[in-house]
Short mmCIF file of C-alpha atoms in Angstrom, two decimals:
data_model
loop_
_atom_site.label_atom_id
_atom_site.label_comp_id
_atom_site.label_asym_id
_atom_site.label_seq_id
_atom_site.Cartn_x
_atom_site.Cartn_y
_atom_site.Cartn_z
CA MET A 12 100.19 5.38 -47.67
CA ILE A 13 97.52 7.79 -46.42
CA LYS A 14 99.40 10.77 -47.85
CA ASN A 15 99.55 9.10 -51.27
CA LYS A 16 95.80 8.48 -51.24
CA ILE A 17 95.12 12.10 -50.27
CA ARG A 18 97.48 13.28 -53.03
CA LYS A 19 95.62 11.18 -55.60
CA ARG A 20 92.28 12.59 -54.51
CA SER A 21 93.44 16.20 -54.68
CA GLY A 22 94.15 18.48 -57.66
CA THR A 23 93.84 16.99 -61.12
CA ASP A 24 94.32 13.38 -59.97
CA LYS A 25 90.71 12.16 -60.14
CA THR A 26 89.45 8.62 -60.36
CA TRP A 27 87.33 7.50 -63.32
CA LYS A 28 84.26 7.58 -61.08
CA ASP A 29 84.88 11.26 -60.26
CA ARG A 30 85.28 12.07 -63.93
CA VAL A 31 82.07 10.26 -64.86
CA PHE A 32 80.24 12.11 -62.09
CA ASP A 33 81.59 15.48 -63.27
CA LEU A 34 80.62 14.76 -66.87
CA SER A 35 77.13 13.72 -65.76
CA VAL A 36 76.66 16.92 -63.78
CA TYR A 37 77.87 19.10 -66.66
CA GLY A 38 75.71 17.18 -69.12
CA ILE A 39 72.56 17.60 -67.01
CA ALA A 40 73.32 21.31 -66.47
CA ILE A 41 73.79 21.88 -70.22
CA LEU A 42 70.61 19.94 -71.02
CA MET A 43 68.58 22.01 -68.52
CA MET A 44 70.05 25.21 -69.92
CA LEU A 45 69.03 24.21 -73.46
CA ILE A 46 65.53 23.30 -72.30
CA ILE A 47 65.13 26.79 -70.79
CA ILE A 48 66.88 28.83 -73.50
CA TYR A 49 65.63 27.12 -76.66
CA PRO A 50 61.94 28.16 -76.35
CA LEU A 51 63.04 31.78 -75.94
CA TRP A 52 65.38 31.51 -78.91
CA PHE A 53 62.67 29.87 -81.01
CA ILE A 54 60.31 32.80 -80.36
CA VAL A 55 63.02 35.21 -81.51
CA ILE A 56 63.84 33.37 -84.74
CA ALA A 57 60.15 32.75 -85.44
CA SER A 58 59.50 36.49 -85.28
CA PHE A 59 61.97 36.93 -88.17
CA SER A 60 60.73 33.93 -90.17
CA ASP A 61 57.90 33.29 -92.60
CA PRO A 62 54.96 31.66 -90.74
CA ALA A 63 54.81 28.97 -93.44
CA ASP A 64 58.38 27.91 -92.64
CA VAL A 65 57.56 27.81 -88.93
CA SER A 66 54.39 25.74 -89.37
CA ASN A 67 56.16 23.33 -91.77
CA GLY A 68 58.94 22.71 -89.26
CA ASN A 69 61.69 24.27 -91.36
CA VAL A 70 62.77 26.67 -88.59
CA TRP A 71 64.80 25.07 -85.81
CA PHE A 72 67.88 27.10 -84.92
CA TRP A 73 68.03 29.78 -87.64
CA PRO A 74 65.49 31.47 -89.92
CA GLU A 75 65.25 30.18 -93.48
CA GLU A 76 64.91 33.79 -94.59
CA TRP A 77 65.11 36.92 -92.45
CA LYS A 78 61.92 38.97 -92.56
CA LEU A 79 61.10 42.15 -90.61
CA ASP A 80 57.46 42.43 -91.72
CA GLY A 81 56.08 41.59 -88.28
CA TYR A 82 58.15 44.23 -86.49
CA ILE A 83 57.47 46.83 -89.19
CA GLU A 84 53.70 46.34 -89.02
CA LEU A 85 53.73 46.23 -85.23
CA LEU A 86 55.79 49.38 -84.78
CA LYS A 87 53.63 51.23 -87.31
CA GLN A 88 50.89 51.27 -84.70
CA GLU A 89 51.03 54.64 -82.92
CA MET A 90 49.40 53.21 -79.80
CA ILE A 91 52.45 50.95 -79.29
CA TRP A 92 54.64 53.90 -78.34
CA ARG A 93 52.01 55.33 -76.00
CA GLY A 94 51.62 51.91 -74.38
CA TYR A 95 55.38 51.57 -73.99
CA LEU A 96 55.63 54.95 -72.29
CA ASN A 97 52.69 54.18 -70.01
CA THR A 98 54.16 50.82 -69.00
CA ILE A 99 57.57 52.33 -68.25
CA ILE A 100 55.97 54.99 -66.03
CA TYR A 101 53.71 52.45 -64.31
CA THR A 102 56.68 50.16 -63.66
CA LEU A 103 58.98 52.87 -62.29
CA VAL A 104 56.38 54.55 -60.06
CA GLY A 105 54.81 51.27 -58.95
CA THR A 106 58.16 49.76 -58.03
CA ILE A 107 59.19 52.81 -56.00
CA ILE A 108 55.86 52.86 -54.15
CA ALA A 109 56.07 49.11 -53.46
CA LEU A 110 59.56 49.50 -51.99
CA LEU A 111 58.46 52.47 -49.86
CA VAL A 112 55.56 50.43 -48.47
CA ASN A 113 56.83 46.85 -48.16
CA ILE A 114 60.43 47.36 -47.01
CA PRO A 115 59.58 49.48 -43.91
CA ALA A 116 56.71 47.11 -43.08
CA GLY A 117 59.03 44.11 -43.28
CA TYR A 118 61.62 45.85 -41.10
CA ALA A 119 59.01 46.80 -38.50
CA LEU A 120 57.82 43.18 -38.28
CA SER A 121 61.40 42.02 -37.78
CA ARG A 122 61.80 44.07 -34.60
CA LYS A 123 61.19 42.11 -31.39
CA GLU A 124 60.05 45.22 -29.52
CA LEU A 125 57.11 45.81 -31.88
CA PHE A 126 53.90 45.60 -29.84
CA GLY A 127 51.52 42.92 -31.16
CA ARG A 128 54.06 41.69 -33.68
CA LYS A 129 52.63 38.16 -33.73
CA TRP A 130 49.08 39.27 -34.43
CA ILE A 131 50.16 41.79 -37.04
CA SER A 132 52.11 39.02 -38.82
CA ILE A 133 48.98 36.84 -38.82
CA PHE A 134 47.02 39.78 -40.21
CA TYR A 135 49.48 39.96 -43.11
CA LEU A 136 49.41 36.20 -43.66
CA ILE A 137 45.63 35.94 -44.07
CA PRO A 138 45.48 37.73 -47.49
CA MET A 139 48.08 35.29 -48.81
CA PHE A 140 45.50 32.49 -48.53
CA VAL A 141 42.14 34.28 -48.69
CA GLY A 142 41.34 36.96 -51.28
CA GLY A 143 38.45 39.40 -51.35
CA GLY A 144 37.44 38.53 -54.91
CA LEU A 145 37.19 40.55 -58.10
CA ILE A 146 33.81 42.23 -57.53
CA PRO A 147 34.51 43.51 -53.97
CA THR A 148 37.93 44.74 -55.12
CA TYR A 149 36.38 46.52 -58.09
CA LEU A 150 33.81 48.20 -55.83
CA VAL A 151 36.53 49.38 -53.43
CA VAL A 152 38.60 50.80 -56.29
CA LYS A 153 35.51 52.51 -57.72
CA ASN A 154 34.50 54.03 -54.37
CA LEU A 155 38.02 55.39 -53.93
CA GLY A 156 37.67 57.22 -57.25
CA LEU A 157 40.62 55.45 -58.87
CA LEU A 158 38.86 54.08 -61.97
CA ASP A 159 40.36 55.30 -65.23
CA THR A 160 43.22 57.07 -63.46
CA PHE A 161 46.98 56.61 -63.51
CA TRP A 162 47.08 55.54 -59.86
CA VAL A 163 44.75 52.57 -60.24
CA LEU A 164 47.64 50.34 -61.40
CA VAL A 165 50.19 51.43 -58.79
CA LEU A 166 48.36 52.18 -55.52
CA PRO A 167 45.69 49.52 -54.77
CA PHE A 168 48.06 46.57 -55.27
CA SER A 169 51.29 48.07 -53.95
CA VAL A 170 51.11 46.18 -50.64
CA SER A 171 52.29 42.58 -51.01
CA ALA A 172 52.07 40.30 -47.99
CA PHE A 173 54.55 37.90 -49.60
CA ASN A 174 57.15 40.64 -50.13
CA ILE A 175 56.68 41.87 -46.57
CA ILE A 176 57.29 38.38 -45.16
CA ILE A 177 60.38 37.96 -47.36
CA ALA A 178 61.72 41.34 -46.22
CA ARG A 179 61.05 40.48 -42.58
CA THR A 180 62.96 37.21 -42.93
CA PHE A 181 65.88 39.01 -44.55
CA PHE A 182 66.16 41.63 -41.81
CA ARG A 183 65.98 38.97 -39.11
CA SER A 184 68.66 36.77 -40.62
CA SER A 185 71.03 39.31 -42.21
CA ILE A 186 71.05 42.37 -39.93
CA PRO A 187 72.72 41.54 -36.58
CA GLU A 188 71.09 42.81 -33.41
CA SER A 189 74.48 43.99 -32.17
CA LEU A 190 74.47 46.62 -34.92
CA TRP A 191 71.33 48.20 -33.43
CA GLU A 192 72.85 48.11 -29.95
CA ALA A 193 75.98 49.86 -31.21
CA ALA A 194 73.88 52.47 -32.99
CA GLN A 195 71.93 53.17 -29.79
CA ILE A 196 75.16 53.74 -27.90
CA ASP A 197 76.12 56.35 -30.50
CA GLY A 198 72.76 58.08 -30.05
CA CYS A 199 71.17 56.87 -33.28
CA GLY A 200 67.36 56.76 -33.39
CA THR A 201 65.17 54.15 -35.06
CA ILE A 202 64.46 56.05 -38.27
CA ARG A 203 68.05 57.21 -38.70
CA TYR A 204 69.30 53.67 -38.03
CA PHE A 205 66.95 52.28 -40.67
CA LEU A 206 67.86 54.87 -43.30
CA THR A 207 71.62 55.13 -42.77
CA MET A 208 72.60 51.62 -41.67
CA VAL A 209 69.94 49.04 -42.51
CA LEU A 210 69.08 50.13 -46.05
CA PRO A 211 72.71 50.28 -47.29
CA LEU A 212 73.14 46.68 -46.05
CA SER A 213 69.90 45.55 -47.71
CA LYS A 214 70.72 45.97 -51.40
CA ALA A 215 69.92 42.32 -52.06
CA ILE A 216 66.36 42.42 -50.77
CA LEU A 217 65.76 45.84 -52.35
CA ALA A 218 66.84 44.50 -55.74
CA VAL A 219 64.81 41.30 -55.37
CA ILE A 220 61.54 42.94 -54.33
CA GLY A 221 62.09 45.68 -56.90
CA LEU A 222 62.61 43.09 -59.65
CA TRP A 223 59.59 41.01 -58.63
CA THR A 224 57.39 44.10 -58.52
CA ALA A 225 58.69 45.49 -61.81
CA VAL A 226 58.14 42.20 -63.65
CA GLY A 227 54.62 41.90 -62.22
CA ILE A 228 53.64 45.42 -63.27
CA TRP A 229 55.29 45.12 -66.68
CA ASN A 230 53.43 41.90 -67.52
CA SER A 231 50.11 42.97 -66.03
CA TRP A 232 47.22 43.38 -68.44
CA PHE A 233 44.16 42.00 -66.62
CA ASP A 234 44.03 44.81 -64.04
CA ALA A 235 44.29 47.39 -66.83
CA MET A 236 41.51 45.66 -68.76
CA ILE A 237 39.23 45.78 -65.70
CA TYR A 238 39.98 49.25 -64.36
CA ILE A 239 41.08 51.34 -67.37
CA SER A 240 38.96 52.15 -70.43
CA ASN A 241 40.86 55.28 -71.48
CA GLU A 242 43.09 54.34 -74.43
CA HIS A 243 45.69 56.95 -73.47
CA LEU A 244 46.27 55.25 -70.09
CA GLN A 245 46.45 51.64 -71.25
CA PRO A 246 49.78 49.79 -70.77
CA LEU A 247 51.74 47.96 -73.44
CA GLN A 248 50.38 44.49 -72.74
CA LEU A 249 46.78 45.62 -73.18
CA VAL A 250 47.67 47.57 -76.33
CA LEU A 251 49.29 44.49 -77.86
CA ARG A 252 46.22 42.44 -76.98
CA ARG A 253 43.97 44.95 -78.74
CA ILE A 254 46.17 44.96 -81.86
CA LEU A 255 46.18 41.17 -82.12
CA ILE A 256 42.40 40.97 -81.58
CA SER A 257 41.79 43.61 -84.25
CA ASN A 258 43.98 41.64 -86.67
CA GLU A 259 41.95 38.51 -86.01
CA SER A 260 38.74 40.40 -86.73
CA LEU A 261 40.18 41.66 -90.04
CA LEU A 262 40.97 38.09 -91.03
CA GLY A 263 37.30 37.21 -90.70
CA THR A 264 36.27 39.87 -93.23
CA ALA A 265 39.04 39.26 -95.81
CA SER A 266 39.26 36.55 -98.46
CA GLY A 267 41.65 35.23 -101.09
CA GLU A 268 45.19 36.56 -101.29
CA LEU A 269 44.38 39.41 -98.92
CA ALA A 270 43.33 36.93 -96.24
CA SER A 271 46.51 34.87 -96.65
CA GLU A 272 48.68 37.99 -96.47
CA LEU A 273 46.86 39.24 -93.36
CA ARG A 274 47.20 35.82 -91.77
CA ARG A 275 50.94 35.81 -92.48
CA LEU A 276 51.39 39.28 -90.95
CA SER A 277 49.21 38.39 -87.99
CA GLU A 278 51.34 35.34 -87.15
CA MET A 279 54.57 37.30 -87.47
CA MET A 280 53.15 40.12 -85.32
CA LYS A 281 52.29 37.63 -82.56
CA TYR A 282 55.91 36.52 -82.24
CA ALA A 283 57.17 40.10 -82.61
CA ALA A 284 54.79 41.26 -79.87
CA ILE A 285 56.22 38.65 -77.47
CA VAL A 286 59.78 39.82 -78.18
CA VAL A 287 58.91 43.52 -77.93
CA SER A 288 57.07 43.09 -74.63
CA THR A 289 59.67 40.91 -72.89
CA LEU A 290 62.93 42.39 -74.20
CA PRO A 291 63.34 45.18 -71.56
CA ILE A 292 62.83 42.78 -68.64
CA MET A 293 65.18 40.21 -70.19
CA CYS A 294 67.84 42.92 -70.54
CA LEU A 295 67.37 44.02 -66.92
CA TYR A 296 67.41 40.58 -65.33
CA PRO A 297 71.14 39.70 -65.83
CA PHE A 298 72.20 42.76 -63.81
CA LEU A 299 70.00 41.72 -60.86
CA GLN A 300 70.43 37.94 -61.13
CA LYS A 301 72.82 37.58 -58.17
CA TYR A 302 70.44 39.53 -55.93
CA PHE A 303 67.50 37.49 -57.21
CA ASN A 304 69.26 34.26 -56.19
CA GLN A 305 69.95 35.69 -52.73
CA GLY A 306 66.28 36.62 -52.37
CA VAL A 307 65.19 33.08 -53.21
CA MET A 308 67.53 31.71 -50.55
CA VAL A 309 66.20 34.22 -48.00
CA GLY A 310 62.69 32.87 -48.53
CA SER A 311 63.92 29.33 -47.83
CA ILE A 312 65.24 30.12 -44.33
CA LYS A 313 63.22 28.39 -41.65
CA GLU A 314 62.43 30.51 -38.63
#
């Protein structure tokens, strides 16, 4: 009798309650996926659609008529290409510097033999809750001579207390202490152990912190607006903001058919700017998704 019950519960023999539960789970998962994906898809199709069709509610899942006017007008701007190049350089250099700073700091805090480890950890935790403010930060950056330079977007904000704590948690939970003991027996020093054994086993946290940093730098525009006035050093997000603001100012001086045409192009350029600015990160994310999920789980471990 017991064997028959177990046989019914296993394999494809499911009760109607199990099937209803499975269908409910799949239905909720599909609904959540649509809620997340549809706004992104709507931005894409709106960038190829006439603004009148979008405002009238005629665009839902496919454009009424494919139009490339927004992308053509946006890519005609020469400053777009300079902003793209600047943002790519800022993201690459800033991500490398952040990894060089935060990963060793997190590893050092994970070591039990570190003198004053508790107080150093508290020192790192304080900036997570208390910030210095915009004006003191601006004065520090100015006194360091970083205003209107390439390094102002990659050096002052490269240290992240949150990333350091996440890296520390990862090293504590994922790198066994016995590995360090075995390395010591073989005559391996601390630096060599970190470079040749710890880092190859830490691809997950490297990818996670690298992705977080890259996304933050890529989407950053406020820091550039505050610290950079040189147009040749401005990143893509700030360049797009300037283009959209200049289009709005042109609308105020135009009238008649010219005003309606400028308004149509301005609306299409807004959607095109969103797609252009987010496309590289969206293409990069699927390759690092599994590491991103691991990084989120690392942060949930209670010590």
